[in-house]
PDB file of C-alpha atoms in Angstrom:
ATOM      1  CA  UNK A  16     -86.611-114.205 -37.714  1.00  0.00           C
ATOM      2  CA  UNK A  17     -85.265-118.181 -37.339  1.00  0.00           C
ATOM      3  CA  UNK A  18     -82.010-118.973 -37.186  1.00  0.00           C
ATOM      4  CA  UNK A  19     -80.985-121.436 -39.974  1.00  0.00           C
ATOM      5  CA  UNK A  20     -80.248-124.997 -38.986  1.00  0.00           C
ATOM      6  CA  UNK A  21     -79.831-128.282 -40.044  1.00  0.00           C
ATOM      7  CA  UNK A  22     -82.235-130.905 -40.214  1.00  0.00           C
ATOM      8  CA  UNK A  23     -81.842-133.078 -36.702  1.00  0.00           C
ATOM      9  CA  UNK A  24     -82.366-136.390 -38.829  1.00  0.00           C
ATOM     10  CA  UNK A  25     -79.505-135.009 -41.242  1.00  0.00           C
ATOM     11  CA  UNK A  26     -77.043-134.582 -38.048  1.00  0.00           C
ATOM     12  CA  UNK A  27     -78.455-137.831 -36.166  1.00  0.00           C
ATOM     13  CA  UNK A  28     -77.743-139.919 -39.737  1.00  0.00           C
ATOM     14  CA  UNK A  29     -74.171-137.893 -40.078  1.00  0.00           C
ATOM     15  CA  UNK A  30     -73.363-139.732 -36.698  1.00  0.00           C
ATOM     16  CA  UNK A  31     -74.246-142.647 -37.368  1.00  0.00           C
ATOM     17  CA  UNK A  32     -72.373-143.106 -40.296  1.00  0.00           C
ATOM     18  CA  UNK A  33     -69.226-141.788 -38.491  1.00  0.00           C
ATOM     19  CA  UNK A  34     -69.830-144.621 -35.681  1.00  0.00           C
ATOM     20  CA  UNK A  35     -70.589-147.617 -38.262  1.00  0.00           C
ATOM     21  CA  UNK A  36     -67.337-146.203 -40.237  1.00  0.00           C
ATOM     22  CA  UNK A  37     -65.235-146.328 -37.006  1.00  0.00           C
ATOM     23  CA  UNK A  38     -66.680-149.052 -35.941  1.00  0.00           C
ATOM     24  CA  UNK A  39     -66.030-151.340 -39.730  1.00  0.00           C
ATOM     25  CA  UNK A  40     -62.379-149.883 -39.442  1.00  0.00           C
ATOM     26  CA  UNK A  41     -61.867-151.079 -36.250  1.00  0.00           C
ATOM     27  CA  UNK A  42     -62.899-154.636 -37.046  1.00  0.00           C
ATOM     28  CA  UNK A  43     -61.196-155.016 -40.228  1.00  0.00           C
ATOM     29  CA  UNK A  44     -57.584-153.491 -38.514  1.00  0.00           C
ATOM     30  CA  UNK A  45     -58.258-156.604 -35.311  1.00  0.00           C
ATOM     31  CA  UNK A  46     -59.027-159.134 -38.344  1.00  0.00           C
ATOM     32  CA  UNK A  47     -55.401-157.735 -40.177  1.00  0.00           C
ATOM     33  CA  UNK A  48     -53.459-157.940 -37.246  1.00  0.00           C
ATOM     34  CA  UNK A  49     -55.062-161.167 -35.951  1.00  0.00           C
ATOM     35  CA  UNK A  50     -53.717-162.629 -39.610  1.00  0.00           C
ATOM     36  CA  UNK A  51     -50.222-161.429 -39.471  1.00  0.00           C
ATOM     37  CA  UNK A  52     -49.926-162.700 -36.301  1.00  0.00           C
ATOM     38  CA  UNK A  53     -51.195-166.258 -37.220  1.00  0.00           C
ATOM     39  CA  UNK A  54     -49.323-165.647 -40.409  1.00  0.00           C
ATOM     40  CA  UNK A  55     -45.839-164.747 -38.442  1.00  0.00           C
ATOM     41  CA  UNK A  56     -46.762-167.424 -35.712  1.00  0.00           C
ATOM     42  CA  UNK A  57     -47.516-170.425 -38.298  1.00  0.00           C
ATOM     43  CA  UNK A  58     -43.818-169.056 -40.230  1.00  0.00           C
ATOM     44  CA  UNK A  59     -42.203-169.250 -36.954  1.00  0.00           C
ATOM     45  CA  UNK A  60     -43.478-172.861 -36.354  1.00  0.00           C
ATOM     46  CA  UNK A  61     -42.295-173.765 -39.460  1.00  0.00           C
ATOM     47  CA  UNK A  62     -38.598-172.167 -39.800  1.00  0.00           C
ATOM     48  CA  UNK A  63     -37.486-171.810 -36.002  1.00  0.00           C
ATOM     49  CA  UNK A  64     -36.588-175.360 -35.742  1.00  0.00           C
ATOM     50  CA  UNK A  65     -33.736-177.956 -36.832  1.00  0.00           C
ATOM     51  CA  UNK A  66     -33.350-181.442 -36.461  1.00  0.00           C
ATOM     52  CA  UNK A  67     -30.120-182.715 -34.955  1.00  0.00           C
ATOM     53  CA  UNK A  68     -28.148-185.553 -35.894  1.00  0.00           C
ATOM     54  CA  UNK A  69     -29.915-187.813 -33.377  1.00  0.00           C
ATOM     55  CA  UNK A  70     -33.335-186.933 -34.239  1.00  0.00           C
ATOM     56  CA  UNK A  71     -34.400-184.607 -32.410  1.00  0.00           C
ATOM     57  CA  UNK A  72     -35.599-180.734 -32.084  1.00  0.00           C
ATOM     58  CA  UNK A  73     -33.221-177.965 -31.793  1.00  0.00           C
ATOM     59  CA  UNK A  74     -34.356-174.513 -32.145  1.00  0.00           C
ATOM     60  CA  UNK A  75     -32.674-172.591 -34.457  1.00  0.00           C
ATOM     61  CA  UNK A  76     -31.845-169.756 -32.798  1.00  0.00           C
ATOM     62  CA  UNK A  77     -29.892-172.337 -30.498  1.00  0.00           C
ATOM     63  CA  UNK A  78     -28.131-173.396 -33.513  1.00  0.00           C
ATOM     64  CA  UNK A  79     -27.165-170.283 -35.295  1.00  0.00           C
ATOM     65  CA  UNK A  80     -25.588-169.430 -31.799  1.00  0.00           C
ATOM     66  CA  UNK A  81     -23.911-172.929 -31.264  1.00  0.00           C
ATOM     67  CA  UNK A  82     -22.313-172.117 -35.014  1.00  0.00           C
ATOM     68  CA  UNK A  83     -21.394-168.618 -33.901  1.00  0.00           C
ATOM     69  CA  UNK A  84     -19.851-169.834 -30.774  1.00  0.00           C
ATOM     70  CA  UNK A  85     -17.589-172.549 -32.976  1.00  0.00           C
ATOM     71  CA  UNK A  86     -16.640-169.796 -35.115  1.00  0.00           C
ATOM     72  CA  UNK A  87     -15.747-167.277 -32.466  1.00  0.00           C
ATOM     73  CA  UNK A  88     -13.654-169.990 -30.554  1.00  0.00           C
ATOM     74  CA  UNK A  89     -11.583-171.610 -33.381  1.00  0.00           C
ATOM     75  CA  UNK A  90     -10.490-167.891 -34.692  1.00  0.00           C
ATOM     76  CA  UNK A  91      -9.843-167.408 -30.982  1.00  0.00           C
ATOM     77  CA  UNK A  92      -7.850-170.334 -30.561  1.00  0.00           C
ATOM     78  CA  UNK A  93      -5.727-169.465 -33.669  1.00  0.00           C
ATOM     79  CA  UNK A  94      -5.230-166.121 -32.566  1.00  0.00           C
ATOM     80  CA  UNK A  95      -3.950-167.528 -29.249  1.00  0.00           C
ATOM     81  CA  UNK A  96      -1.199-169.678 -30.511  1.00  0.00           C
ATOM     82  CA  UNK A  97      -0.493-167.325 -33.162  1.00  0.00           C
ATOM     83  CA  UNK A  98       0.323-164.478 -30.448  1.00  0.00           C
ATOM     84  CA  UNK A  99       2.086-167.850 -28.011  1.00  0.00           C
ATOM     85  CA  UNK A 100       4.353-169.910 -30.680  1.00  0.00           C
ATOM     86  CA  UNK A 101       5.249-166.300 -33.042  1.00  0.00           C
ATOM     87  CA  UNK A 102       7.891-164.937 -31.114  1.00  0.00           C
ATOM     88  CA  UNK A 103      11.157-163.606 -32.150  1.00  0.00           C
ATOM     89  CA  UNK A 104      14.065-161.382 -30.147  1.00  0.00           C
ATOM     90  CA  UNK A 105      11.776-158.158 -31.300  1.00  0.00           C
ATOM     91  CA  UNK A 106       8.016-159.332 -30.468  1.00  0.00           C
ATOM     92  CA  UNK A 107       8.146-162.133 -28.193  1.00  0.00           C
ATOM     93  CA  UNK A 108       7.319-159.722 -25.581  1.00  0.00           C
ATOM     94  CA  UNK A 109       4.240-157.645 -26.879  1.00  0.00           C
ATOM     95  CA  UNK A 110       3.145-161.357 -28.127  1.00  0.00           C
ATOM     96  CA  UNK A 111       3.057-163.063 -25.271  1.00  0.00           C
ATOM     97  CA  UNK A 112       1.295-159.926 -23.411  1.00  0.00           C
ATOM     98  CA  UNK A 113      -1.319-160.599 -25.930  1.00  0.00           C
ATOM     99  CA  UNK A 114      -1.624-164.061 -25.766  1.00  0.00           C
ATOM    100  CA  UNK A 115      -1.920-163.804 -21.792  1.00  0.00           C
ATOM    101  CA  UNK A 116      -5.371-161.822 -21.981  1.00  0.00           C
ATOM    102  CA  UNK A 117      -6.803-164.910 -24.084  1.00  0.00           C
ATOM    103  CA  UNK A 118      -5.744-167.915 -21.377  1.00  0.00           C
ATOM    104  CA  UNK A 119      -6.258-168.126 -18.017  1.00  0.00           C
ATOM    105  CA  UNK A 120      -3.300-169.025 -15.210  1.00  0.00           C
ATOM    106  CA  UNK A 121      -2.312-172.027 -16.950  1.00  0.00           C
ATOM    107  CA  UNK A 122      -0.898-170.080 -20.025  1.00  0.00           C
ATOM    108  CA  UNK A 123       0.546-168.139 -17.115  1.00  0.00           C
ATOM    109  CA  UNK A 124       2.111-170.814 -15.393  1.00  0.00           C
ATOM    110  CA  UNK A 125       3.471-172.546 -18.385  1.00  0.00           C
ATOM    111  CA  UNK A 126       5.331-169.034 -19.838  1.00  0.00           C
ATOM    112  CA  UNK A 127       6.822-169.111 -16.126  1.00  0.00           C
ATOM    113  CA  UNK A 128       8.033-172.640 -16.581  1.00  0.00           C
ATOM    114  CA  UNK A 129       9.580-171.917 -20.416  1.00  0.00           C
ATOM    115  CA  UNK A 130      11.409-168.691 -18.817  1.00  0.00           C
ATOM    116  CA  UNK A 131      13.052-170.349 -16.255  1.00  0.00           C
ATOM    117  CA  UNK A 132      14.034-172.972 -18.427  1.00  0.00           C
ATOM    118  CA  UNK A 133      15.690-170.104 -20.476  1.00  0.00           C
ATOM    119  CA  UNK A 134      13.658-171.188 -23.979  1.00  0.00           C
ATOM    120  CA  UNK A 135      13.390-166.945 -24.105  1.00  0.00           C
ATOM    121  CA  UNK A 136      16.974-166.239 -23.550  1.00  0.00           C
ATOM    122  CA  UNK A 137      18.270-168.805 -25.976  1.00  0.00           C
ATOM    123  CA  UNK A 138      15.566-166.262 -28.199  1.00  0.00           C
ATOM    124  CA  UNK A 139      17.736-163.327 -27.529  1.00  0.00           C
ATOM    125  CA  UNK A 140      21.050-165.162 -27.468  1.00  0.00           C
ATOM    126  CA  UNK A 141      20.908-166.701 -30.970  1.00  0.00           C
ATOM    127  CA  UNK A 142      18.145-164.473 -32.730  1.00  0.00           C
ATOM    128  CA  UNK A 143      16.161-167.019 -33.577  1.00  0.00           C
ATOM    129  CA  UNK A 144      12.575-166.961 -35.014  1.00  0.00           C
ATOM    130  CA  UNK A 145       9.651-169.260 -34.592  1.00  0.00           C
ATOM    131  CA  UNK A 146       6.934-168.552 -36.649  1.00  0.00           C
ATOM    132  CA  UNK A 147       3.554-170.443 -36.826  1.00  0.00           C
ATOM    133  CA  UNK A 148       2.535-171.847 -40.189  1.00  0.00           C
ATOM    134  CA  UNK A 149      -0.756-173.441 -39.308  1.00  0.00           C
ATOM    135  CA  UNK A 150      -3.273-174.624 -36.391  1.00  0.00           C
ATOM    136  CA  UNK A 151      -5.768-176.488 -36.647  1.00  0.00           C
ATOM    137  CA  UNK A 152      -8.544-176.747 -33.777  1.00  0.00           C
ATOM    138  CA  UNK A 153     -11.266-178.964 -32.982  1.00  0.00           C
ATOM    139  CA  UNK A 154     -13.295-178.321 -30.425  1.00  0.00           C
ATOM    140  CA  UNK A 155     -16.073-181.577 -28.170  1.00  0.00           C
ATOM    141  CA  UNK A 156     -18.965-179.983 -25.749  1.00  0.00           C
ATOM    142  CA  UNK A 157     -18.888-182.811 -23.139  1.00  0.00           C
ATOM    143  CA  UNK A 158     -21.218-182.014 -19.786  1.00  0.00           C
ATOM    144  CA  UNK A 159     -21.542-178.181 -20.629  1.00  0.00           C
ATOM    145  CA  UNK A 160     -17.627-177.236 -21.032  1.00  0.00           C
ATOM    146  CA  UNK A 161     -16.218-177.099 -24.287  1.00  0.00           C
ATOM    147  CA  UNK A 162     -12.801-178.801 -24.672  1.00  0.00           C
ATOM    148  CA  UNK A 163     -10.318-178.112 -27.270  1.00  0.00           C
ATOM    149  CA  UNK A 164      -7.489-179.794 -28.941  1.00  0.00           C
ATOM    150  CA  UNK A 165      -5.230-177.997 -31.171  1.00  0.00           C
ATOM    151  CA  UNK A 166      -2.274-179.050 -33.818  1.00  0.00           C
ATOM    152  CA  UNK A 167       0.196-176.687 -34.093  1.00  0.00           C
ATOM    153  CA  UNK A 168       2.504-176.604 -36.982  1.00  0.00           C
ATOM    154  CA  UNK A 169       5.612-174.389 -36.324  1.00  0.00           C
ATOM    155  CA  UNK A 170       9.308-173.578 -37.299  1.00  0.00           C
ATOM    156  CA  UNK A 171      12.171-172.348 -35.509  1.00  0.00           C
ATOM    157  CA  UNK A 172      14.852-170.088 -37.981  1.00  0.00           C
ATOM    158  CA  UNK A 173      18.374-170.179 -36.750  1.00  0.00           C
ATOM    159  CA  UNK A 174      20.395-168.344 -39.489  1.00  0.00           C
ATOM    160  CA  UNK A 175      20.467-170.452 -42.287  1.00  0.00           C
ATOM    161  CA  UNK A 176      19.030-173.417 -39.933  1.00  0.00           C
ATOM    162  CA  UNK A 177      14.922-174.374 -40.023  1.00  0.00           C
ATOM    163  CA  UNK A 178      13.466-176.810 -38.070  1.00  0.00           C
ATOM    164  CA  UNK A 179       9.632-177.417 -38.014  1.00  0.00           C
ATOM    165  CA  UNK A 180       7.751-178.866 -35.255  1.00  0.00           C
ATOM    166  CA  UNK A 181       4.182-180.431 -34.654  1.00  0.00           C
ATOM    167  CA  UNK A 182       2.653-179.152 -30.995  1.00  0.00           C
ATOM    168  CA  UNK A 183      -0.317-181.117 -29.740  1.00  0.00           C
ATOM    169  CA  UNK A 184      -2.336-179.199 -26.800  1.00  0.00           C
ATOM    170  CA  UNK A 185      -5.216-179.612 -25.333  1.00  0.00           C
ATOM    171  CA  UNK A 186      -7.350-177.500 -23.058  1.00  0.00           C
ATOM    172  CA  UNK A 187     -10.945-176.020 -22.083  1.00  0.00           C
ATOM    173  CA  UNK A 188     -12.844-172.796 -22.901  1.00  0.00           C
ATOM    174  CA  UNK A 189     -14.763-170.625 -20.904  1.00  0.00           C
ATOM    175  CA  UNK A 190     -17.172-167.576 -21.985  1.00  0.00           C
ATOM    176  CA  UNK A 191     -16.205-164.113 -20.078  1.00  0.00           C
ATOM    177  CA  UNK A 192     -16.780-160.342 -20.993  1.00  0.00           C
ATOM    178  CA  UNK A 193     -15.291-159.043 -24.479  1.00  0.00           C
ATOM    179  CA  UNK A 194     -12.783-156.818 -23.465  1.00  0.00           C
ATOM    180  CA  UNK A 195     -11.472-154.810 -26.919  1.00  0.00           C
ATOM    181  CA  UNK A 196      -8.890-154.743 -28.401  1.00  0.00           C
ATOM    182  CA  UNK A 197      -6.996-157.038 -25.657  1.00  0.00           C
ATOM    183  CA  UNK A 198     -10.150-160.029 -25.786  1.00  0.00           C
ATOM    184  CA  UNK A 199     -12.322-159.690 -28.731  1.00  0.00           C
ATOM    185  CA  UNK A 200     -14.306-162.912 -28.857  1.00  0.00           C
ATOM    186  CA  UNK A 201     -14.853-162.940 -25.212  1.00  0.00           C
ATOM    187  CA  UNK A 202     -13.574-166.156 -24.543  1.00  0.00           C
ATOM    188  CA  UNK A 203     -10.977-167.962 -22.398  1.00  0.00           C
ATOM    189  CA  UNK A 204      -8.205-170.630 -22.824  1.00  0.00           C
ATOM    190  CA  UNK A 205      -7.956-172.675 -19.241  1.00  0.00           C
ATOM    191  CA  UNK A 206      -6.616-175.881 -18.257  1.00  0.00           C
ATOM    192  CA  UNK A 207      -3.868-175.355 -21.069  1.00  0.00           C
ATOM    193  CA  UNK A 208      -1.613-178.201 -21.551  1.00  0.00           C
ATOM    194  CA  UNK A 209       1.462-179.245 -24.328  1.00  0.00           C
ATOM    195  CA  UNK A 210       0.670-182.812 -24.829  1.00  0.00           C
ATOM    196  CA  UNK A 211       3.122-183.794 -27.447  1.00  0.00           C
ATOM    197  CA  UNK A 212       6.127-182.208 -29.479  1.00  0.00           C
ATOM    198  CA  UNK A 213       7.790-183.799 -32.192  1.00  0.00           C
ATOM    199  CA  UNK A 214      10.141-182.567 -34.764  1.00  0.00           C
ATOM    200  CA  UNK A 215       8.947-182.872 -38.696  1.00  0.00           C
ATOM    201  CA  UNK A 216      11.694-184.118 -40.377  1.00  0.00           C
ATOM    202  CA  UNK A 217      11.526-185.334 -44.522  1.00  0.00           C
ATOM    203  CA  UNK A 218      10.906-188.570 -43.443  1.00  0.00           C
ATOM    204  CA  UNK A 219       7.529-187.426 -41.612  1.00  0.00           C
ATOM    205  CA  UNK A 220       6.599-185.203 -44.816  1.00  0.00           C
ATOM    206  CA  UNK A 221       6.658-187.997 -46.890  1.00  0.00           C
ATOM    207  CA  UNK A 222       4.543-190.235 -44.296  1.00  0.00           C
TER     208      UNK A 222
END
């Protein structure tokens, strides 16, 4: 008695069309992703670029992280003074720990000079409170460094007594590790310097 089987030609044709299928598949998946790439590639040429002031080609990766940078610095430069200029008898302490983890050894050296000059014991001796109101950054990239110069607006209570002053300084800024909660923007104040310091009076208000 045979064995039932199937037709050899019936088999043989079964392959084939399993090849041609695999084979059609393959082709039209290599002519998808060749697309999307031309596709993505032809985008890319299109949006990863910006033109500079000058004229000329900036890609805009480079410029999203330029506009990053000049964000993270200026809220790091207000958060500097902030933590430097707002001190009272209670804080001036824990403020100016803080503020020493954003600058560098000229911060250092200048809270050195303004203790031995006593400006922290006449703090203590006649409460008084100096409080930022505003500061106002701008910051030049000149041969790879980024330079800084800040306006400072700030008053001094005494009592019943308030004096406000304008602080001019100047300084440099150098990229290091972020180091949380003490450095958050991982950035550092160097070459710190108090330019100018002039008392607002009515007269300058008015002006």
């Amino acid at each position: 008695m045979r064995m039932p089987y199937k037709n050899i030609y019936q088999v043989l044709r079964l392959n084939r069309f399993i090849v041609y299928t695999v084979v059609i598949c393959s082709l039209v998946c290599s002519i998808f992703a060749l697309w999307l790439a031309f596709t993505m590639h032809k985008n890319s040429l299109n949006n990863a670029f910006a033109v500079s002031t000058d004229g000329s080609i900036i890609p805009l990766k480079l410029v999203t992280q330029k506009e990053n940078f000049e964000v993270e610095a200026l809220a790091h430069l207000e958060l500097f003074h902030n933590y430097f200029y707002t001190i009272d008898a209670a804080n001036y302490e824990k403020n100016l720990e803080k503020a020493l983890w954003l600058a560098d050894s000229s911060v250092s050296d200048l809270y050195r000079q303004k203790k031995a000059e006593g400006v922290y014991n006449r703090l203590l001796q006649y409460s008084l409170v100096q409080k930022v109101l505003s500061s106002d950054s701008r910051i030049q990239q000149q041969n790879g460094t980024y330079e800084f110069r800040t306006h400072t607006v700030f008053e001094i209570k005494r009592g019943l007594v308030t004096d406000t002053y304008e602080l001019v300084s100047s300084g440099k800024l150098i990229t290091v590790d972020r180091n949380f909660p003490n450095n958050p923007h991982g950035l550092l104040v160097t070459d710190y310097f108090e330019n100018t310091l002039k008392k607002i009076t009515d007269e300058n208000r008015k002006e």
